[in-house]
CSV table of C-alpha atoms and ligand atoms in Angstrom, one decimal:
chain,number,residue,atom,x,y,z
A,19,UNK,CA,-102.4,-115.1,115.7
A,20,UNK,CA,-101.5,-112.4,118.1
A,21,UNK,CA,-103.6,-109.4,118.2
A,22,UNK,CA,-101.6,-106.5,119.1
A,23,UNK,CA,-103.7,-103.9,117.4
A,24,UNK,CA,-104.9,-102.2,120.4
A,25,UNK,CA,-101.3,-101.6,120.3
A,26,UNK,CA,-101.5,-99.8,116.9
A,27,UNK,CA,-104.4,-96.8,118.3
A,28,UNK,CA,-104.1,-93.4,117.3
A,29,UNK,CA,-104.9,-90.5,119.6
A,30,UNK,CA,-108.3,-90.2,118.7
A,31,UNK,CA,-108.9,-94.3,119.3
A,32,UNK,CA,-108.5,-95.1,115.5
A,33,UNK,CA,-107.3,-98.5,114.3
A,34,UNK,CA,-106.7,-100.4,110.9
A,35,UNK,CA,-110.2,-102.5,110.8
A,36,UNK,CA,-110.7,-102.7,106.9
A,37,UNK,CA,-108.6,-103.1,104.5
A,38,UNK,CA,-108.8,-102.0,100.9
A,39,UNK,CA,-106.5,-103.8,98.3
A,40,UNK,CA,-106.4,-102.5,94.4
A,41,UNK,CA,-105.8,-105.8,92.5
A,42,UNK,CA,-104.8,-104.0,89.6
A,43,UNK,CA,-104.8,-100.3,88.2
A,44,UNK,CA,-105.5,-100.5,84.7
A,45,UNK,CA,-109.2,-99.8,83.8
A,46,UNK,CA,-111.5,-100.4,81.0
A,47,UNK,CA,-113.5,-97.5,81.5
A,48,UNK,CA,-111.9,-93.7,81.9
A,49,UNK,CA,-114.3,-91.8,84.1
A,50,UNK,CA,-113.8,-88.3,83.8
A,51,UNK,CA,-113.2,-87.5,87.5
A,52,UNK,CA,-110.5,-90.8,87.2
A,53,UNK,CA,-109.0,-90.3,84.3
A,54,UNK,CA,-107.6,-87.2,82.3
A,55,UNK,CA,-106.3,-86.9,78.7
A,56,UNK,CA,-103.6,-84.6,78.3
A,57,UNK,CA,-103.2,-82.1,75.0
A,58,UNK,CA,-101.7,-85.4,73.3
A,59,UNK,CA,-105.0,-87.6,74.6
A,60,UNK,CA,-102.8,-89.9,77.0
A,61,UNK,CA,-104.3,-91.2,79.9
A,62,UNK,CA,-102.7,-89.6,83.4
A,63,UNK,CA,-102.4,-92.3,85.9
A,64,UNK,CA,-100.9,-91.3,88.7
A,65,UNK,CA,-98.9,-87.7,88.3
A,66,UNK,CA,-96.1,-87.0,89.9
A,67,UNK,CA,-95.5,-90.0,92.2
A,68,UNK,CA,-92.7,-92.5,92.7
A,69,UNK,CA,-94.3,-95.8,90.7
A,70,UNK,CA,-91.1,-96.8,89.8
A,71,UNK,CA,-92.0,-98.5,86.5
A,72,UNK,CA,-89.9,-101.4,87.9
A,73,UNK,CA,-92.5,-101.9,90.1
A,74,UNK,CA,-94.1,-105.5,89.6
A,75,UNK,CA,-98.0,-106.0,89.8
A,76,UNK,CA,-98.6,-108.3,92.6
A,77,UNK,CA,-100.0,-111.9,92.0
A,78,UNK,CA,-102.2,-113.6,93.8
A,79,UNK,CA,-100.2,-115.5,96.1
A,80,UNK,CA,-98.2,-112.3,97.0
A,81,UNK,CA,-101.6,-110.9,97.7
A,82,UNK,CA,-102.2,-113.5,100.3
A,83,UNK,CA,-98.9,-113.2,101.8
A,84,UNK,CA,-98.8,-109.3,102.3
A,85,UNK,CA,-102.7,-109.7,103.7
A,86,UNK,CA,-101.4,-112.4,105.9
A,87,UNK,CA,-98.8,-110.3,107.1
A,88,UNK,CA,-101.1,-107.8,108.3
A,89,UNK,CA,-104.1,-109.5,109.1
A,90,UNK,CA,-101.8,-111.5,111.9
A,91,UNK,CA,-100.9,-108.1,113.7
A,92,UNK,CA,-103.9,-106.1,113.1
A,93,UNK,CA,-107.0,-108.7,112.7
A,94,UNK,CA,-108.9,-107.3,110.0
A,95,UNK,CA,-112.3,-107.7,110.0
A,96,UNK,CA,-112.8,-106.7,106.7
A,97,UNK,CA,-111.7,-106.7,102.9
A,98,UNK,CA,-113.0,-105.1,100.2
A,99,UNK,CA,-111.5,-105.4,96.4
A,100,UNK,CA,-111.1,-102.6,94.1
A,101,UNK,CA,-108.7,-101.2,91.9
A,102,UNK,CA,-108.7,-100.1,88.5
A,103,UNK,CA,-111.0,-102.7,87.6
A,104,UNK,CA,-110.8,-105.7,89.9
A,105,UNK,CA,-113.2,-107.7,87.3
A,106,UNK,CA,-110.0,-107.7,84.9
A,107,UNK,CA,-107.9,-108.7,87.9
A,108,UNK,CA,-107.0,-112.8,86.0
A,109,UNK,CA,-108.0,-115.0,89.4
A,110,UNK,CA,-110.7,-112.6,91.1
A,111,UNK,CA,-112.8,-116.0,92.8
A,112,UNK,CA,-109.0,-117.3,93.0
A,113,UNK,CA,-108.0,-114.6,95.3
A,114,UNK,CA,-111.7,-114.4,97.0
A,115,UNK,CA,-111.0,-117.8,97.9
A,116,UNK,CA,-107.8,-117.5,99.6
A,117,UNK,CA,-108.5,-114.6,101.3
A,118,UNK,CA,-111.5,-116.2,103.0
A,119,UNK,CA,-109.1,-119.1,104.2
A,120,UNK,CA,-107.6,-116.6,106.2
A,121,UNK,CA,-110.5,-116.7,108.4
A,122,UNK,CA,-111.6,-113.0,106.8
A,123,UNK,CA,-115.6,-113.4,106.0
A,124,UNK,CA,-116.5,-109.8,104.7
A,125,UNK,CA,-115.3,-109.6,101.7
A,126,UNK,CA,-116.6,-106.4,99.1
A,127,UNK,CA,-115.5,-105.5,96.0
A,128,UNK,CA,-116.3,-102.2,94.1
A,129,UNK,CA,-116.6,-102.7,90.3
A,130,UNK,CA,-118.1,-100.7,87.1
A,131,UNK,CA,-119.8,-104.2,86.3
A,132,UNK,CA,-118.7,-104.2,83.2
A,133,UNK,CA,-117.5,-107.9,83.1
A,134,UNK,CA,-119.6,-108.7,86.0
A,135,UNK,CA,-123.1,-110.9,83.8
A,136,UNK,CA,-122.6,-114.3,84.5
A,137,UNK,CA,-119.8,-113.9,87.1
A,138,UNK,CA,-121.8,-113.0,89.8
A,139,UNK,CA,-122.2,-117.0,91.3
A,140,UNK,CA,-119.1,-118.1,91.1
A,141,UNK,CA,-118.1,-114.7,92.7
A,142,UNK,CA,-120.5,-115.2,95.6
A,143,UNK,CA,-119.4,-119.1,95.9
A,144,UNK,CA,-115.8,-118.7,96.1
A,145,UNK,CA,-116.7,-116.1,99.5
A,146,UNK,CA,-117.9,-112.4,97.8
A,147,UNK,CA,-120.1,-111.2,100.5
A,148,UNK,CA,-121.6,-108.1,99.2
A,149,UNK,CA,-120.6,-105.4,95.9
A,150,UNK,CA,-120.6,-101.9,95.5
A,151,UNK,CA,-121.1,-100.9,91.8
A,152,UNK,CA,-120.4,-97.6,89.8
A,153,UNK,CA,-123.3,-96.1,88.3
A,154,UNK,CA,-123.3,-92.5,87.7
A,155,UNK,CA,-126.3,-92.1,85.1
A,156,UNK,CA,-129.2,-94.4,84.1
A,157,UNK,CA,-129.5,-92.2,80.6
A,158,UNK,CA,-127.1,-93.4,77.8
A,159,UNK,CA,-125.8,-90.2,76.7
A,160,UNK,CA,-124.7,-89.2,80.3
A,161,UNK,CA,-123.3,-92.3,80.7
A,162,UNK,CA,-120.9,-92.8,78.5
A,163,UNK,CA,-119.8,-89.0,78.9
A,164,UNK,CA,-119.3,-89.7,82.6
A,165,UNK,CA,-117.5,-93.1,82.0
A,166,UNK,CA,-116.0,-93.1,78.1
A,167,UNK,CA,-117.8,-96.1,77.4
A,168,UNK,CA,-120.9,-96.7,75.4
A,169,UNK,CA,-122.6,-99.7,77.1
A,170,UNK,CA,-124.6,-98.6,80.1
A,171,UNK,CA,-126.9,-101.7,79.1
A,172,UNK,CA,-123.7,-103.9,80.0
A,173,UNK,CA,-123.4,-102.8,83.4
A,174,UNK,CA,-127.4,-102.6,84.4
A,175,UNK,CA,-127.2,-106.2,83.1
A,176,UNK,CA,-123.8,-106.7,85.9
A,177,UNK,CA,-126.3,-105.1,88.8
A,178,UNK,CA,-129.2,-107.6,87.9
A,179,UNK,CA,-126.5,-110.6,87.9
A,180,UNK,CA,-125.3,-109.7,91.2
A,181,UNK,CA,-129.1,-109.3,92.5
A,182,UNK,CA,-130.0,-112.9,91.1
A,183,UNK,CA,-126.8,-114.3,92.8
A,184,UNK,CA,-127.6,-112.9,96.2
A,185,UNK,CA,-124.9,-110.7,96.9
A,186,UNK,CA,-125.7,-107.6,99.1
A,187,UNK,CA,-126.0,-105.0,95.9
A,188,UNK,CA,-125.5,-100.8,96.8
A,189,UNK,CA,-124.7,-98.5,93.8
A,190,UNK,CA,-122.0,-95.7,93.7
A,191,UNK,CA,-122.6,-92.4,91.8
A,192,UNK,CA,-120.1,-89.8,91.6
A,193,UNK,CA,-122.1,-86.4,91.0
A,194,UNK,CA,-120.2,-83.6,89.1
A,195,UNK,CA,-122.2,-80.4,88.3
A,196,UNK,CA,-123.5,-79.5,85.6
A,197,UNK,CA,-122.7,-83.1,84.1
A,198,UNK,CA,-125.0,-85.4,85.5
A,199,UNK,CA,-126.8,-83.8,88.7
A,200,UNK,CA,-129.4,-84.4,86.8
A,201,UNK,CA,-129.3,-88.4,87.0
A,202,UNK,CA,-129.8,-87.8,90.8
A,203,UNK,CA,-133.6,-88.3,90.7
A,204,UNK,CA,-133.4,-91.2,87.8
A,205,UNK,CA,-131.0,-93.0,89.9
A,206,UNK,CA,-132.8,-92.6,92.8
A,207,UNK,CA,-135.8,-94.1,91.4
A,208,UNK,CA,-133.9,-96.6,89.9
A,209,UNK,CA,-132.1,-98.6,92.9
A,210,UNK,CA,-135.6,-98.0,94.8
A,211,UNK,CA,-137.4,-100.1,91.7
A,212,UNK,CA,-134.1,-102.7,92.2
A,213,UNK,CA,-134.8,-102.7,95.8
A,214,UNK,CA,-131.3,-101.4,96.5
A,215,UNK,CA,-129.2,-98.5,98.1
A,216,UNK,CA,-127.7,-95.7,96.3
A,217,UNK,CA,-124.5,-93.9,97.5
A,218,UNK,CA,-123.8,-90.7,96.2
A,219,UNK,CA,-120.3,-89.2,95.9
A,220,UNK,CA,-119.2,-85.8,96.3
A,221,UNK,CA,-116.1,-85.5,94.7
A,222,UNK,CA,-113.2,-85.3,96.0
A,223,UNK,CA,-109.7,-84.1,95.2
A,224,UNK,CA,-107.7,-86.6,93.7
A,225,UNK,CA,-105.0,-87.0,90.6
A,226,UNK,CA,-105.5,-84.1,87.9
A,227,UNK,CA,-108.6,-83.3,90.3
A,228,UNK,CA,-106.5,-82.3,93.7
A,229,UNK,CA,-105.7,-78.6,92.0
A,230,UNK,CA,-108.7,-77.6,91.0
A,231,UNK,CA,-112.2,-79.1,90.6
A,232,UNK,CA,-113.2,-77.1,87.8
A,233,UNK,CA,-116.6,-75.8,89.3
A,234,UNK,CA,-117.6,-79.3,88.9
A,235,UNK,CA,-118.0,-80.0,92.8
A,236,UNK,CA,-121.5,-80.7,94.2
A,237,UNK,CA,-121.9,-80.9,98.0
A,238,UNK,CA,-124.2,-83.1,100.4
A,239,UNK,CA,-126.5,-79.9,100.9
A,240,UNK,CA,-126.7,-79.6,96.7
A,241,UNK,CA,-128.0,-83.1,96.8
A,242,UNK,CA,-129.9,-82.8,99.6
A,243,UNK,CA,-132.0,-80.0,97.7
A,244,UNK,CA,-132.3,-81.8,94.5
A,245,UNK,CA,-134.1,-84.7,96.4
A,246,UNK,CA,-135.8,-82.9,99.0
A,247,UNK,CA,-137.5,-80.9,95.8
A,248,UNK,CA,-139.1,-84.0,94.8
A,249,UNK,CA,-139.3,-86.1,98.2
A,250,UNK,CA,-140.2,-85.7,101.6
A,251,UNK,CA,-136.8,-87.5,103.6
A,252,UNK,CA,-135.6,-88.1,107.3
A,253,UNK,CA,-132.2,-89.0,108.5
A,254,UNK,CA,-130.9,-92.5,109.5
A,255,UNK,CA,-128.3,-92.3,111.8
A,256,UNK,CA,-124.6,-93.0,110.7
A,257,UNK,CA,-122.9,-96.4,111.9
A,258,UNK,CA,-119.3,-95.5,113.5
A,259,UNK,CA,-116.8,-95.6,110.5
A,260,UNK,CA,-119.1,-95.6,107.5
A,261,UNK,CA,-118.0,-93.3,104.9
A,262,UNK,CA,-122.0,-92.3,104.4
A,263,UNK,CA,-124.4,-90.8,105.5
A,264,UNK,CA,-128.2,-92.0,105.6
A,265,UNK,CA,-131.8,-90.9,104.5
A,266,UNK,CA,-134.7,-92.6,104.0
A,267,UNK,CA,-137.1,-91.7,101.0
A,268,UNK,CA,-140.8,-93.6,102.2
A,269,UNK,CA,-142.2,-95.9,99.1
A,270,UNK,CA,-138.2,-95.9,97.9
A,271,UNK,CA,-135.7,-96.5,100.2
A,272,UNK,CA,-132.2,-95.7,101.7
A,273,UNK,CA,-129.9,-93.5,99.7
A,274,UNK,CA,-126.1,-92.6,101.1
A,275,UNK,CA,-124.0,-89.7,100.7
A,276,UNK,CA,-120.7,-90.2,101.2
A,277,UNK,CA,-119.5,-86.2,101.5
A,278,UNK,CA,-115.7,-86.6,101.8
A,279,UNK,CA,-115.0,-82.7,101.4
A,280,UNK,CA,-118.0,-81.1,102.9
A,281,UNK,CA,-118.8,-83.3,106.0
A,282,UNK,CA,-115.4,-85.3,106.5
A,283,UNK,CA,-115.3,-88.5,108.1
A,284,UNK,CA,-111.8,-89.0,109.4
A,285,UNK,CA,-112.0,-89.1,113.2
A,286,UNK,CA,-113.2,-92.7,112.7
A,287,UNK,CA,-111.6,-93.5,109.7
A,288,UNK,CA,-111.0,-97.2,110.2
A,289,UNK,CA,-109.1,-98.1,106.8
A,290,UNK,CA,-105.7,-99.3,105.5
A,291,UNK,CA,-105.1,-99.3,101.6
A,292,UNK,CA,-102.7,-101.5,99.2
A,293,UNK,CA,-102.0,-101.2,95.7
A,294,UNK,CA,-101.2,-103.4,93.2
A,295,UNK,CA,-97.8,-103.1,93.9
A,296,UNK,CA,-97.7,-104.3,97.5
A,297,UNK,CA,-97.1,-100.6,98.9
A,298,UNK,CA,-99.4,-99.5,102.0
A,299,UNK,CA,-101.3,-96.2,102.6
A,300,UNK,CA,-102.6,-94.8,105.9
A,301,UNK,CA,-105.2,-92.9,104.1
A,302,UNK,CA,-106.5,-91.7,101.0
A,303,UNK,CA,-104.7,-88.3,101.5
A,304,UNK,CA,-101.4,-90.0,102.0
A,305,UNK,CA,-99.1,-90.7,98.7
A,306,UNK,CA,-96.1,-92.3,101.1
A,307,UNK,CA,-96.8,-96.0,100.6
A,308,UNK,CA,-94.4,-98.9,102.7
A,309,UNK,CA,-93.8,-102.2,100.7
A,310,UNK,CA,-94.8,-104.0,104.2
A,311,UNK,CA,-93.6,-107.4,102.6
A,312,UNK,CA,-89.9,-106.0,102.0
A,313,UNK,CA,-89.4,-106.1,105.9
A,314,UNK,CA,-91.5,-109.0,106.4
A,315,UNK,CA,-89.1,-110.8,108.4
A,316,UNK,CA,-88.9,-108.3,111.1
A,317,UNK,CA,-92.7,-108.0,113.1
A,318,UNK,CA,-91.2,-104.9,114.8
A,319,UNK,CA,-90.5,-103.3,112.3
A,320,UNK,CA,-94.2,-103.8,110.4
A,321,UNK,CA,-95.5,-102.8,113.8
A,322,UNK,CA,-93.2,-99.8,113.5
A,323,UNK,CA,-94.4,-99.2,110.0
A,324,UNK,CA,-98.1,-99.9,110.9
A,325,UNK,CA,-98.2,-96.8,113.7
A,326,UNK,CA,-96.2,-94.9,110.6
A,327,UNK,CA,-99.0,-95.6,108.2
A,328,UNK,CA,-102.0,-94.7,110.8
A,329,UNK,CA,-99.9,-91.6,111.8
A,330,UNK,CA,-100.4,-90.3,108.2
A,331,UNK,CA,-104.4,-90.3,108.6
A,332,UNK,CA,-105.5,-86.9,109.0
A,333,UNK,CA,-107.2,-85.6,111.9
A,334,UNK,CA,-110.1,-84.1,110.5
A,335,UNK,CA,-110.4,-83.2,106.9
A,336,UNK,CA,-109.3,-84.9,103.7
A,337,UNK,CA,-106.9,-83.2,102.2
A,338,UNK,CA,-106.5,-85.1,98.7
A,339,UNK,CA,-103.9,-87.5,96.7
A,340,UNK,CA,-102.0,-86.2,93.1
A,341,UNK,CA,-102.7,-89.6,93.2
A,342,UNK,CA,-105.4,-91.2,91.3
A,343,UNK,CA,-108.2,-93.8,93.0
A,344,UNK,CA,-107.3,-96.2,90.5
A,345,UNK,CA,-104.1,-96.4,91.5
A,346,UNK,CA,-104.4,-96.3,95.6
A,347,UNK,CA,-108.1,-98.2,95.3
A,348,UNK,CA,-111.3,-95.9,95.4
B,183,SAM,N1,-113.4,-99.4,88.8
B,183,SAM,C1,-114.1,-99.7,90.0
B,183,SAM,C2,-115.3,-98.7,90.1
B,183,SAM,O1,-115.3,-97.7,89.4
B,183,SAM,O2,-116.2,-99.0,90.9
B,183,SAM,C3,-113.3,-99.6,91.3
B,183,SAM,C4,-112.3,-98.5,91.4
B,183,SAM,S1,-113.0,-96.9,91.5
B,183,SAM,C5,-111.5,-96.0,91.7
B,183,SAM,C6,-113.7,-96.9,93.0
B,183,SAM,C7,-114.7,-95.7,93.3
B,183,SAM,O3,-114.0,-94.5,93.3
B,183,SAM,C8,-115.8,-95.6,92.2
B,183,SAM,O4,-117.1,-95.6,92.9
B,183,SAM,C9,-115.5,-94.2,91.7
B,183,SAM,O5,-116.7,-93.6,91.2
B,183,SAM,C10,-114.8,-93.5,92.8
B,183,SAM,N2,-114.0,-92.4,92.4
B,183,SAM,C11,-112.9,-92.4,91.6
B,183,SAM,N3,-112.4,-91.2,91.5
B,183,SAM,C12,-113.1,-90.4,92.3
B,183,SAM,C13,-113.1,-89.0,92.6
B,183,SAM,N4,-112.1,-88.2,92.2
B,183,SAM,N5,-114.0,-88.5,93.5
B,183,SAM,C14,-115.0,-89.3,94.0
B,183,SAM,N6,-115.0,-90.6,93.7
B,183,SAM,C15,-114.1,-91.1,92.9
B,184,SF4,FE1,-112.2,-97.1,86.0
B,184,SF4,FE2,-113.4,-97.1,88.4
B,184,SF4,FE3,-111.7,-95.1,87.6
B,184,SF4,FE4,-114.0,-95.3,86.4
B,184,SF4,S1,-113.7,-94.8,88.6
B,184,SF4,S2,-112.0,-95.0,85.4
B,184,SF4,S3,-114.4,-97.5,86.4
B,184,SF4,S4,-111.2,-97.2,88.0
C-alpha cells in the first residue's frame, strides 16, 4: 500500500480517516426527522437530487473493491456501517468479514436494532467492533411516533443482544421539541442502568428538514438544562474528531451530545461517506457525489477526486443536505 494521504490535507490539516458506507437506503422504520409523507403519504427519499434510478445498489464485492480503492491511497483507520438500515443489508457479517481482510480492525455500525436479537455474535465474530443504536424514547407511545413503528420492545431486546455479545454498545437519540424532550431524563437513566453511553442529537438540516425545522430544533444548551435540572454534571473533554461532546453524570455515567448546528465540529471533521450506490461525499453538507470506481484505473485521477471530495467539507459550520441521511449514511 502506498500512503499518500498526507498528500490529500486540507488547509486546516484535515484528512479522510473514517469512512462511512450506507449498505443500503431503504428502511424499515420512517423516523420523522428521516422520512416525510407528502399530501399523497409517499415516502420522500432523497428530493431533488440526481439518483438516477438507473443507478444499481452495490453488492458486496463492489463494496470491497471501492473500499479497497480508497483505503490503498488514504489508509483508513476506520469503518463504520450505516445506511438505511444496514441490518436489512443480505450479507452484513459477509461484508464485516471482508472488510476486516483488508487489514481495517474498527469496524461500527449504526442500526435501529430492529433485526439485531440473536445477530449480535455472529456480528461480533465475523469483525463488528462496537454499535451505535437508535433510540429516541424508552416510552411506547413516543416511540413509535418518533420512529413509525410499534415495537420499542424489539429494539431494547437488539441493545441487550449486543451487550451479551460484547460489542462496545452507545445509544443515539435524536431530540425534537416538543416530541420527545421529554425522554431525555428516561433515557438517561436508562443507558446508566445498561451501563452504557447515550449520545444525544440535535438535529440537523437534512432532506424535507434543510428548509425549515419546524420549531422542532432543540440545542446542546436546551439539553444541557433539562439534565442539569435533575443532575449535578462536569465536562469531559472532547477527543480530536469526535462528533460529541462529553459530561459525566456521578452514580450514571457518560452522556454525548453531538450538536452539529449549535456547536459545529468541522475543523476536524475527519470523514469520507459512500452510498449504496458507490458515489463519494466529502461531507454531510455536500450532495456532489464521485462514483470513485468509474475511474478506477487511473490513481491520479482518484487522488485528483479525493482533494475534490475533501475540498467540499466546509470550513466551519454545517450547512445541510436536501439530501436525506438514509440515503448519504447518518
Ligand atoms: N437506520 C440506522 C439508524 O437509525 O441508526 C442507521 C441510519 S440513520 C440515518 C443514522 C443516524 O442518523 C441515526 O442515529 C438517526 O437518528 C440519525 N439521523 C437521521 N436523520 C437525522 C436528522 N435529520 N438529524 C439528526 N440525526 C438524524
Ligand atoms: Fe430508518 Fe435510521 Fe432513518 Fe430512522 S433514522 S428512518 S431508522 S434510516
Amino acid at each position: 500500500m502506498v500512503d499518500v494521504s498526507e498528500g490529500i490535507t486540507d488547509r486546516f490539516g484535515r484528512k479522510f480517516e473514517k469512512l462511512r458506507v450506507s449498505l443500503i437506503n431503504e428502511c424499515n422504520f420512517a423516523c420523522t426527522y428521516c422520512v416525510s409523507d407528502d399530501a399523497n403519504g409517499r415516502n420522500h427519499l432523497e428530493p431533488n437530487i440526481n439518483t438516477a434510478p438507473h443507478q444499481k445498489r452495490l453488492n458486496t464485492r463492489e463494496f470491497i473493491e471501492s473500499i479497497t480503492l480508497v483505503h490503498d491511497i488514504v489508509n483508513l483507520k476506520s469503518i463504520r456501517l450505516t445506511g438505511g438500515e444496514p441490518l436489512l443489508y443480505p450479507d452484513l457479517a459477509g461484508i464485516i468479514r471482508e472488510i476486516k481482510l483488508l487489514g481495517i480492525d474498527d469496524i461500527r455500525l449504526t442500526t435501529n436494532a430492529y433485526y439485531l436479537k440473536d445477530k449480535s455474535v455472529e456480528l461480533k465474530q465475523s469483525g463488528l467492533r462496537a454499535i451505535n443504536i437508535s433510540l429516541d424514547a424508552v416510552d411506547g407511545e413516543i416511540f413509535r411516533m418518533m420512529s413509525g413503528n410499534q415495537r420499542m420492545q424489539r429494539v431494547l431486546d437488539g441493545v441487550d443482544d449486543a451487550l451479551d455479545a460484547g460489542l462496545d454498545v452507545k445509544l443515539n437519540a435524536v431530540i425534537m421539541k416538543g416530541k420527545n424532550d421529554n425522554q431525555i431524563i428516561p433515557l438517561l437513566r436508562y443507558a446508566g442502568h445498561k451501563g452504557i453511553d447515550i449520545r444525544y442529537l440535535e438535529l440537523m438540516k437534512m432532506g424535507h428538514l434543510y428548509h425549515h425545522m419546524d420549531g422542532f430544533f432543540f440545542s446542546q444548551q436546551n439539553i444541557l438544562d433539562v439534565i442539569q435540572a435533575n443532575y449535578f454534571i462536569t465536562e469531559v473533554s472532547r477527543k480530536k474528531s469526535s462528533t460529541s461532546n462529553y459530561w459525566n453524570v456521578p452514580g450514571i455515567g457518560n452522556f454525548g451530545i453531538i450538536a452539529n448546528e449549535s456547536v459545529p465540529f468541522c475543523g476536524d471533521c475527519n470523514r469520507l461517506r459512500m452510498d449504496s450506490f458507490g458515489n463519494f461525499y466529502g461531507c454531510l453538507s455536500s450532495s456532489v457525489g464521485i462514483p470513485l470506481m468509474k475511474e478506477s484505473g487511473n490513481r491520479e485521477k482518484t487522488v485528483d477526486s479525493l482533494k475534490r471530495l475533501l475540498s467540499y467539507k466546509q470550513s466551519h459550520h454545517f450547512k445541510g443536505n436536501e439530501m436525506t441521511m438514509r440515503y448519504i449514511g447518518g
